[in-house]
Every structure is written in C-alpha cells, then in structure tokens.
PDB file of C-alpha atoms in Angstrom:
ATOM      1  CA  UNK A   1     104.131 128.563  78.305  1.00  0.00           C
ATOM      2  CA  UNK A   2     105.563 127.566  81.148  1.00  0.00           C
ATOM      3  CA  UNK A   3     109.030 125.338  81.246  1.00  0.00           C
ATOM      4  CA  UNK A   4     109.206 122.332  82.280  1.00  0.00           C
ATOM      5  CA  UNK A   5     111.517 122.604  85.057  1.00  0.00           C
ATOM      6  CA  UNK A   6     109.447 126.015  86.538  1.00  0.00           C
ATOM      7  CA  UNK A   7     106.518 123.550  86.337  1.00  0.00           C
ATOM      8  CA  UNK A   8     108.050 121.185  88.362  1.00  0.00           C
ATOM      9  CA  UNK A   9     109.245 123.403  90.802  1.00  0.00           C
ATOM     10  CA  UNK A  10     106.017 125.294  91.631  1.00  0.00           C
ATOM     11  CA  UNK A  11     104.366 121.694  91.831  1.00  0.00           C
ATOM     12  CA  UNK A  12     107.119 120.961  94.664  1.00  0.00           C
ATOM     13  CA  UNK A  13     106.260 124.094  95.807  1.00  0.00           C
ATOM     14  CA  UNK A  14     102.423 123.369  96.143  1.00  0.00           C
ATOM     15  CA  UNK A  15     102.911 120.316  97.590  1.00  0.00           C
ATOM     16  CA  UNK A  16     104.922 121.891 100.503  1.00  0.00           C
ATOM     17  CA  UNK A  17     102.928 124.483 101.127  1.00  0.00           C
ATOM     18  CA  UNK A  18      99.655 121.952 101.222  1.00  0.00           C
ATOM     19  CA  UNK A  19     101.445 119.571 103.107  1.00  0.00           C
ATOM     20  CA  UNK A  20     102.481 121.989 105.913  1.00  0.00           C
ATOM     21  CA  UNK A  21      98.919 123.503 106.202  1.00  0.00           C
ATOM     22  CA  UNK A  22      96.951 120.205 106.122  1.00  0.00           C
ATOM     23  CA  UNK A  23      99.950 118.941 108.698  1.00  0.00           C
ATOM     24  CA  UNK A  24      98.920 122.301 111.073  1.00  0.00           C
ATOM     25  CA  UNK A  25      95.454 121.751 110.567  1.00  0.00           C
ATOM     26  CA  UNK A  26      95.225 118.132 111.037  1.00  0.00           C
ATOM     27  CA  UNK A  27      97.532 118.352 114.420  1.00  0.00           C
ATOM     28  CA  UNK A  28      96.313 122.020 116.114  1.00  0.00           C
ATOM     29  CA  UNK A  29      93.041 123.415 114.403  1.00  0.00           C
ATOM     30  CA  UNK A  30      91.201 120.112 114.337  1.00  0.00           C
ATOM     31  CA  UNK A  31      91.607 119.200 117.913  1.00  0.00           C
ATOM     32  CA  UNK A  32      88.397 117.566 119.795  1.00  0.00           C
ATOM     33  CA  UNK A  33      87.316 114.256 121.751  1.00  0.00           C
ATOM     34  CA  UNK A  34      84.941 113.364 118.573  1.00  0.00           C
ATOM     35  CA  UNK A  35      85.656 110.387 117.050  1.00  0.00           C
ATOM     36  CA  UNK A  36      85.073 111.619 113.583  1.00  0.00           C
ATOM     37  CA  UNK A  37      87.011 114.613 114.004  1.00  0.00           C
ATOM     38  CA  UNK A  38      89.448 112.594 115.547  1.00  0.00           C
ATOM     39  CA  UNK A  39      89.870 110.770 112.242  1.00  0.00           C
ATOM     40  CA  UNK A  40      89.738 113.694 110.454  1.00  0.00           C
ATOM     41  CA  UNK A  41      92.313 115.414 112.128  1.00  0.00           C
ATOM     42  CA  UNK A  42      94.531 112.042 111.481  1.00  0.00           C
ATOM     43  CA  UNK A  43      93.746 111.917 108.010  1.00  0.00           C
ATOM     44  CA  UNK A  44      95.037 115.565 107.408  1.00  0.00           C
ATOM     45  CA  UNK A  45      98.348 114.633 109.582  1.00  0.00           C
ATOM     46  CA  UNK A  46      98.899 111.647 107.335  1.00  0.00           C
ATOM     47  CA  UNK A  47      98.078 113.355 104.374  1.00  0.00           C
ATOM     48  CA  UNK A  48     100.151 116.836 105.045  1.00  0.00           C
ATOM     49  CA  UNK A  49     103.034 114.630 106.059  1.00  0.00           C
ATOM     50  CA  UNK A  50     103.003 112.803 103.119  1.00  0.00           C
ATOM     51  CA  UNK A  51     102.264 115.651 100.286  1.00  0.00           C
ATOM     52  CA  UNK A  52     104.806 118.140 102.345  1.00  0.00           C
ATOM     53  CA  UNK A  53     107.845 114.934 102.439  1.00  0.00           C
ATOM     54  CA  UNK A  54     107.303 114.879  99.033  1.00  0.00           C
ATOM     55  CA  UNK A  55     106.831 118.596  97.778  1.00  0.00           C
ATOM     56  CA  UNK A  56     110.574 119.051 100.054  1.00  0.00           C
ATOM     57  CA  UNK A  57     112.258 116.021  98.456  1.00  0.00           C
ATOM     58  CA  UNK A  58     111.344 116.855  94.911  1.00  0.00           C
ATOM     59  CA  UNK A  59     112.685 120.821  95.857  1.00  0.00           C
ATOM     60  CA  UNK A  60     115.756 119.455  97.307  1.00  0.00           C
ATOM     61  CA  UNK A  61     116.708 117.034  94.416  1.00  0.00           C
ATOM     62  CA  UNK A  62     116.022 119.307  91.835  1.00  0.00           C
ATOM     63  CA  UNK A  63     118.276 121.944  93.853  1.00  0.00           C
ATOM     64  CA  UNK A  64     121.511 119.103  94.423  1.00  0.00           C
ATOM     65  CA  UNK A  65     121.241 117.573  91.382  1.00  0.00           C
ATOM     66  CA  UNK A  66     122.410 119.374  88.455  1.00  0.00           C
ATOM     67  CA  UNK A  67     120.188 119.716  85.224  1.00  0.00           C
ATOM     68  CA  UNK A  68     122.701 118.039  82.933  1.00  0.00           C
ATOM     69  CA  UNK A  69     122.830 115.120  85.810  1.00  0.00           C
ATOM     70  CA  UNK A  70     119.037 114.976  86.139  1.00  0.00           C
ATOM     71  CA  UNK A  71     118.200 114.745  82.640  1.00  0.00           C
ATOM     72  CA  UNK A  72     120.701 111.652  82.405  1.00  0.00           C
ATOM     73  CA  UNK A  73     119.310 110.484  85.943  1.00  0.00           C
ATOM     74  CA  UNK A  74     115.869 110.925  84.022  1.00  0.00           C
ATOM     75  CA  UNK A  75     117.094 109.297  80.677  1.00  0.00           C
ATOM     76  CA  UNK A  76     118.289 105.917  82.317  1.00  0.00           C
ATOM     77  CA  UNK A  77     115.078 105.476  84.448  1.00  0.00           C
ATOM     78  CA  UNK A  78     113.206 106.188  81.188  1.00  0.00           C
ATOM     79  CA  UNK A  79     115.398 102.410  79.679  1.00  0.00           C
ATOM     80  CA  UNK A  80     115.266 100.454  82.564  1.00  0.00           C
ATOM     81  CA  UNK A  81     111.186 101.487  82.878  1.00  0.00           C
ATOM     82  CA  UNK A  82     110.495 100.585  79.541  1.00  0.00           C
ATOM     83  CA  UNK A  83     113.385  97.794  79.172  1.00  0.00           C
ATOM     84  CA  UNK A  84     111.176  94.914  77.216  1.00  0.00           C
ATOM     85  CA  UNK A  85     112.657  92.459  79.676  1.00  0.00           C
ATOM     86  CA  UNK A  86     111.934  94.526  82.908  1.00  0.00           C
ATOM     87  CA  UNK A  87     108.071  95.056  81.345  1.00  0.00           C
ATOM     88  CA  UNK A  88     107.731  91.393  80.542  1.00  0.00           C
ATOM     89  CA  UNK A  89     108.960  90.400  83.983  1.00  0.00           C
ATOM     90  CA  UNK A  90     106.443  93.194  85.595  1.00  0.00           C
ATOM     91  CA  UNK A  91     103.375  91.420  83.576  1.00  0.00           C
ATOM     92  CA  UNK A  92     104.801  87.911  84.544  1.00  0.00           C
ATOM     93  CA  UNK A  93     104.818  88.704  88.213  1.00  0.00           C
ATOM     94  CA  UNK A  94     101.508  90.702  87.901  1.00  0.00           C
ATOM     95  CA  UNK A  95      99.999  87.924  86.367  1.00  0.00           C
ATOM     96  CA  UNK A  96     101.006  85.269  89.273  1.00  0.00           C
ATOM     97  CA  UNK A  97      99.786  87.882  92.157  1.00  0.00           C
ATOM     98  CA  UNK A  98      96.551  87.940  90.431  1.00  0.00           C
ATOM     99  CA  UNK A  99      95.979  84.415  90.281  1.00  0.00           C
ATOM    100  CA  UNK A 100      97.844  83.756  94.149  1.00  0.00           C
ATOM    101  CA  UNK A 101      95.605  86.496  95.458  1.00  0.00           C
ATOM    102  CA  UNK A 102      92.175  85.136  94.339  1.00  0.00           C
ATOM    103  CA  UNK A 103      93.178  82.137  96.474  1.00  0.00           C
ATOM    104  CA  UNK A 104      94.588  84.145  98.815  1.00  0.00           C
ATOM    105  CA  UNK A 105      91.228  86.695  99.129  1.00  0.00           C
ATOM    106  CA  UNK A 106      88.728  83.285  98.732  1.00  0.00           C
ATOM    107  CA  UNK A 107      90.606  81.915 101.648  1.00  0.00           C
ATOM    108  CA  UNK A 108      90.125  85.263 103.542  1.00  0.00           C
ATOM    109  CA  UNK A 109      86.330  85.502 103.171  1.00  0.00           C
ATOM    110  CA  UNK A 110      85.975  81.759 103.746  1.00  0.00           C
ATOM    111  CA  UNK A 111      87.670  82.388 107.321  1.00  0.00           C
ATOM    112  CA  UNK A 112      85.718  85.386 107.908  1.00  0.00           C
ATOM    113  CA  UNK A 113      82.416  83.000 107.612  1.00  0.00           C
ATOM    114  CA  UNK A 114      84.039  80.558 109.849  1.00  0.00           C
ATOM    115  CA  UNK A 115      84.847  83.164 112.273  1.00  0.00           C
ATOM    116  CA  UNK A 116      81.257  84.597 112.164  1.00  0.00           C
ATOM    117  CA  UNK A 117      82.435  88.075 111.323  1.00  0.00           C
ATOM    118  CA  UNK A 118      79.614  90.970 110.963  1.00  0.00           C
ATOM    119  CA  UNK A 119      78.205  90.259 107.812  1.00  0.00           C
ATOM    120  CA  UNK A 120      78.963  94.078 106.194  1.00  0.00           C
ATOM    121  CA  UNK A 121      82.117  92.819 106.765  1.00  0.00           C
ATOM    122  CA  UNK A 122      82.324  89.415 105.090  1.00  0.00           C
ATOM    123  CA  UNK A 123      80.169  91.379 102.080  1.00  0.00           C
ATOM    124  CA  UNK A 124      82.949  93.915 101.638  1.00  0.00           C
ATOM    125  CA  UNK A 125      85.646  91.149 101.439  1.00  0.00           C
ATOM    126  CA  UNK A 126      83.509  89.304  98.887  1.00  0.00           C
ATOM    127  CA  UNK A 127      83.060  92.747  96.823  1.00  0.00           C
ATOM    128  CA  UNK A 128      86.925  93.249  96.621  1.00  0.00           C
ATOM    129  CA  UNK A 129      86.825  89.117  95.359  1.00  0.00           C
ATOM    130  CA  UNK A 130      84.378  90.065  92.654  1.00  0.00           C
ATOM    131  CA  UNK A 131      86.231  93.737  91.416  1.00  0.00           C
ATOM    132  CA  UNK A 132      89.093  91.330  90.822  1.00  0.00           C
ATOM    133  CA  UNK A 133      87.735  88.866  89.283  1.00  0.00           C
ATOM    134  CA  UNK A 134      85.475  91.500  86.932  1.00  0.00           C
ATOM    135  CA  UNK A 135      88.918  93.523  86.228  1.00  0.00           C
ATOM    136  CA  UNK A 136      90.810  90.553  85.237  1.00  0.00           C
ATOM    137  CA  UNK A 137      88.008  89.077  82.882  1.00  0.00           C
ATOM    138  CA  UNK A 138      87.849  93.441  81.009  1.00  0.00           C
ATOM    139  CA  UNK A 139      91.384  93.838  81.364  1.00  0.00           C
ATOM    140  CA  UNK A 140      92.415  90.433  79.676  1.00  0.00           C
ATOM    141  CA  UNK A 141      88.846  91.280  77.022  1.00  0.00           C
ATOM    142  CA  UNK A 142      90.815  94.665  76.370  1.00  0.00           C
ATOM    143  CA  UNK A 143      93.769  93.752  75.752  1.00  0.00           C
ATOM    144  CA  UNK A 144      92.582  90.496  73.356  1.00  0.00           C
ATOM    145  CA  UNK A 145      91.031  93.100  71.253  1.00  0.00           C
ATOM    146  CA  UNK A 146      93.914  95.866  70.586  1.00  0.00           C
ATOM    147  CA  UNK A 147      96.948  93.095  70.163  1.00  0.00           C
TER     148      UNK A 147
ATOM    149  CA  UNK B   1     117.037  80.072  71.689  1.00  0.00           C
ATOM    150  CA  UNK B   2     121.040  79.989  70.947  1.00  0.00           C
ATOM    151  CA  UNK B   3     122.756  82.956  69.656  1.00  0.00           C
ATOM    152  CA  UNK B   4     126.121  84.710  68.661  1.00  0.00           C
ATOM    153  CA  UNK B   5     125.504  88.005  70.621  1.00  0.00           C
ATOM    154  CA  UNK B   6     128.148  87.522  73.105  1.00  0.00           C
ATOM    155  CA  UNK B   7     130.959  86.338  70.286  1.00  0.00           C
ATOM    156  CA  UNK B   8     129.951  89.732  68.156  1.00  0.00           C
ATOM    157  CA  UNK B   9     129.894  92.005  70.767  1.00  0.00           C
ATOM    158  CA  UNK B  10     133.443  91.127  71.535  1.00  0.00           C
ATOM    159  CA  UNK B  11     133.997  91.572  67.686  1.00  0.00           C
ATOM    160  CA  UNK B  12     133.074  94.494  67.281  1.00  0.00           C
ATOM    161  CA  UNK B  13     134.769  95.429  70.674  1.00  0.00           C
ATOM    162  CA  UNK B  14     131.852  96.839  73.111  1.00  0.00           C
ATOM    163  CA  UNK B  15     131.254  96.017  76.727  1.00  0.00           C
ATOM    164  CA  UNK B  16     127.853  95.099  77.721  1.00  0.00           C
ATOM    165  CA  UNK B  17     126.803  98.628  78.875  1.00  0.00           C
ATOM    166  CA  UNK B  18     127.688  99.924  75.598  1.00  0.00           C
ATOM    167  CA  UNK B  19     125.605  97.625  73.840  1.00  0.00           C
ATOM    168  CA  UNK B  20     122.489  98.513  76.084  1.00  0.00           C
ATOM    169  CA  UNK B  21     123.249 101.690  75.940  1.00  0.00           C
ATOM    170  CA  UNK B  22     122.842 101.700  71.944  1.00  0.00           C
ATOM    171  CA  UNK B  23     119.864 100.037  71.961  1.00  0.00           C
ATOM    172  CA  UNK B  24     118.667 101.726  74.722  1.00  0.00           C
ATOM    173  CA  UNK B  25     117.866  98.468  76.723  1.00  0.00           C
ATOM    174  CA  UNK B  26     119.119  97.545  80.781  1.00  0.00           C
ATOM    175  CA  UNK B  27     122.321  96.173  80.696  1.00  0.00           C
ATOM    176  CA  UNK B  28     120.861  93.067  82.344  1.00  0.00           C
ATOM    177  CA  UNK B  29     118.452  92.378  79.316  1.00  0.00           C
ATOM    178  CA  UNK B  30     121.925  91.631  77.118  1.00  0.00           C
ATOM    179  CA  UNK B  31     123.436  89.682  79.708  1.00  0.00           C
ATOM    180  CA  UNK B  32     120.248  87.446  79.896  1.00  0.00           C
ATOM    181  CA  UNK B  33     120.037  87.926  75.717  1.00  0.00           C
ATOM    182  CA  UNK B  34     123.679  86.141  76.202  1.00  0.00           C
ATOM    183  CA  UNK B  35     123.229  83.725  78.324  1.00  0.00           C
ATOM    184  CA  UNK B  36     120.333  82.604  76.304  1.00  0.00           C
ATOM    185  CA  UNK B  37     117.973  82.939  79.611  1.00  0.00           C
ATOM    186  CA  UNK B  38     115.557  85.523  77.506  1.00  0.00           C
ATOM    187  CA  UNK B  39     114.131  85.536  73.798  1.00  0.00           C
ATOM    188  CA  UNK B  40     114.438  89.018  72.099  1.00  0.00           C
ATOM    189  CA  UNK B  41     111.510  90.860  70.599  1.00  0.00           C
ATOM    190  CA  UNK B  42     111.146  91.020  67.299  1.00  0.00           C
ATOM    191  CA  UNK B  43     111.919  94.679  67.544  1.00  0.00           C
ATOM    192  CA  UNK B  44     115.323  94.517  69.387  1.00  0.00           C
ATOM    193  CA  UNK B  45     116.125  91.439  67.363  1.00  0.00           C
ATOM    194  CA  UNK B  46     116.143  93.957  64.872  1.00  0.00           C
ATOM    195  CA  UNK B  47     117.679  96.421  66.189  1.00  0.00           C
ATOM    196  CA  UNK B  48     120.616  93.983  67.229  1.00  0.00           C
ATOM    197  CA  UNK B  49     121.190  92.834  63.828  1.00  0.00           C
ATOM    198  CA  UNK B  50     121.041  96.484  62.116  1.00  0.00           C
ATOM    199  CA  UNK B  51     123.650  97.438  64.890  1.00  0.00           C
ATOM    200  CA  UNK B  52     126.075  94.538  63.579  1.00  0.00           C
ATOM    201  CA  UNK B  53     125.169  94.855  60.200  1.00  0.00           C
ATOM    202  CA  UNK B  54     124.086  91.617  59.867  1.00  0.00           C
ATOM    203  CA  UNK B  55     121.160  89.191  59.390  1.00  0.00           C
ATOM    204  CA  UNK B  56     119.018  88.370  62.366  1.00  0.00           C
ATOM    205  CA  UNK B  57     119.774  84.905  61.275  1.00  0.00           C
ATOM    206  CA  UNK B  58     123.254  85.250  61.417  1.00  0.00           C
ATOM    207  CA  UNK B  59     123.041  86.408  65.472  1.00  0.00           C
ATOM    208  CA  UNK B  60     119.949  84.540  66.338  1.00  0.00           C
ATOM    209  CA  UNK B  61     119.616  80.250  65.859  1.00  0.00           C
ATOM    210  CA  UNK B  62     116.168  78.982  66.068  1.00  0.00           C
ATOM    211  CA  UNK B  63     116.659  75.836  67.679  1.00  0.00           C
ATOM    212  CA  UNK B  64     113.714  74.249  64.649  1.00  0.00           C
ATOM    213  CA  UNK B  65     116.198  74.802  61.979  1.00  0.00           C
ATOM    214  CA  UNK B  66     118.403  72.770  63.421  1.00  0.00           C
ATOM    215  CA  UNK B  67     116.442  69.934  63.651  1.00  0.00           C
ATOM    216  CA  UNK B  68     115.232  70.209  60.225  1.00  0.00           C
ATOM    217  CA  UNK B  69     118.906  70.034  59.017  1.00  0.00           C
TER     218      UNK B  69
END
C-alpha cells in the first residue's frame, strides 16, 4: 500500500506529464484552419496548461515545504475549513447567491426575449433557470429529511 | 447572547489563539464568540465549558432568563 505522500507525488507527477503532452498536442500536433479542430486544439492548450501548472506547483510545494511544516500547514486549513463559524457563513452567503441569482438569471432570459436572441439560445438560459430552481427545491428536500 | 468567555479566558491566562487552538476552532470564531457577534453550537458550547471546568451556564447567559428574573 502505497503512502500517502508517494501518492501524492506520482499524482503531481501525472498531472505534469498530462499537462505537458495535452499542452504539445493542443499547440503543434493539432494544427489546421478547421474550426472544430481549431477548438480542439484550444481546449487541449487550456487544459494542458492548467493540469501541468498544477501537477508543477503541487511537486514544488511538497519539495520546499518540509513534512513536519506541511502537515501543520495541512492541520490549520483542516480548522479554519471546518470552523462552525466559517461553514455557517459559507451556507449564509450560499444561500443569498441562490436567491440574488434567480433574479439575476430571470432578468437575463427576460432580456434575451427582448433582444430577440436565437431561440436555442433563450431555451438554454431558461434550462440553467429551471436546474436551479429543481436543485434548490432536492437539495433543501434532502437536507429536511437527514437533520 | 451575553457571555463570560472573554473574562475566563483571561482567568485562566490564554490568548485567543490558544483558546482556538484547543478547541480546534479559527481564532476569529472566539473573537466573534466574545464580542457576542456569534451564538456557539451546542457542541463548542460544550466544549468551552468542559475546557473551563465549568457549567455552560456559568459562561453562556441566555438573554430569556433574565427577563424571567
């Protein structure tokens, strides 16, 4: 079984190693005038840059910072994640953003009526309206039941 | 609600960061518990009194007692 910390580092690993190839990939091997490839080849830039950033941060930190300093480092984000105060002021401010976005996202499809926007549009902006409005009404159902 | 947090703590001779570092809460949360800007859990209320050795009534006031009296 392996370690924790060998874990870790051969996830870092990974993630370098996938980010550099999907980076190469993305900016030399996928190179055309089609649109969709052109997309493609984007999407692998973004992505590779993204996955490789990370893979070479988490190497480097776990390289500078010592284990004794990491597992404190690790032990105080572990309190102020879980800090009752810190969780009830997460589900306070959750709970406003939900309600100011349905405004926000009813206001948003109204104007994209007004502005006679292609209707697949205006029907994806009303989809995202109803996924909130369906997760809030489960999510509140769930959470009724098991507290 | 009104407490005594901030008069024990100095009893018993901690900083804040000590405190919230024995009950393994932000040191913000017992500034705020001080200041009486946030109500405690039941759990930490708890925890705050077994850490004194004391009541939670003895820390904690509930404002409703008060009026009764």
């Amino acid at each position: 079984m392996m370690s924790k910390d060998k874990k870790k580092i051969w996830i870092n690993l990974i993630s370098t190693v996938v980010g550099a190839v999907l980076f190469y990939v993305g900016g030399f091997v996928l190179d055309s005038e089609v649109q969709s490839i052109k997309m493609i080849s984007g999407l692998c830039i973004g992505l590779g840059a993204a996955t490789f950033c990370l893979g070479i941060g988490g190497l480097i930190s776990m390289l500078l910072i010592s284990k004794s300093k990491t597992e404190e480092i690790e032990h105080r984000k572990n309190i102020e994640v879980n800090d009752e105060r810190n969780v009830h002021i997460r589900e306070k401010a959750g709970a406003k953003f939900n309600h100011i976005m349905v405004y926000v996202l009813t206001a948003f499809v109204l104007t994209l009526g007004f502005m006679n926007a292609e209707k697949l549009i205006i029907i994806m902006a009303s989809a995202l309206l109803l996924i909130q409005l369906i997760l809030a009404i489960f999510l509140s159902d769930y959470y009724a039941k098991r507290m | 609600m009104k407490n005594n947090l901030e008069e024990k703590r100095k009893e018993y001779g901690i900083t804040q960061e000590e405190l919230a570092d024995k009950l393994e809460v932000s040191r913000q949360t017992i500034n705020s518990l001080e200041k009486g800007r946030y109500n405690p859990s039941i759990l930490l209320a708890f925890k705050i009194a077994r850490l004194f050795e004391l009541s939670i009534e003895d820390i904690f006031i509930y404002e409703g007692s008060e009026d009764d009296e």
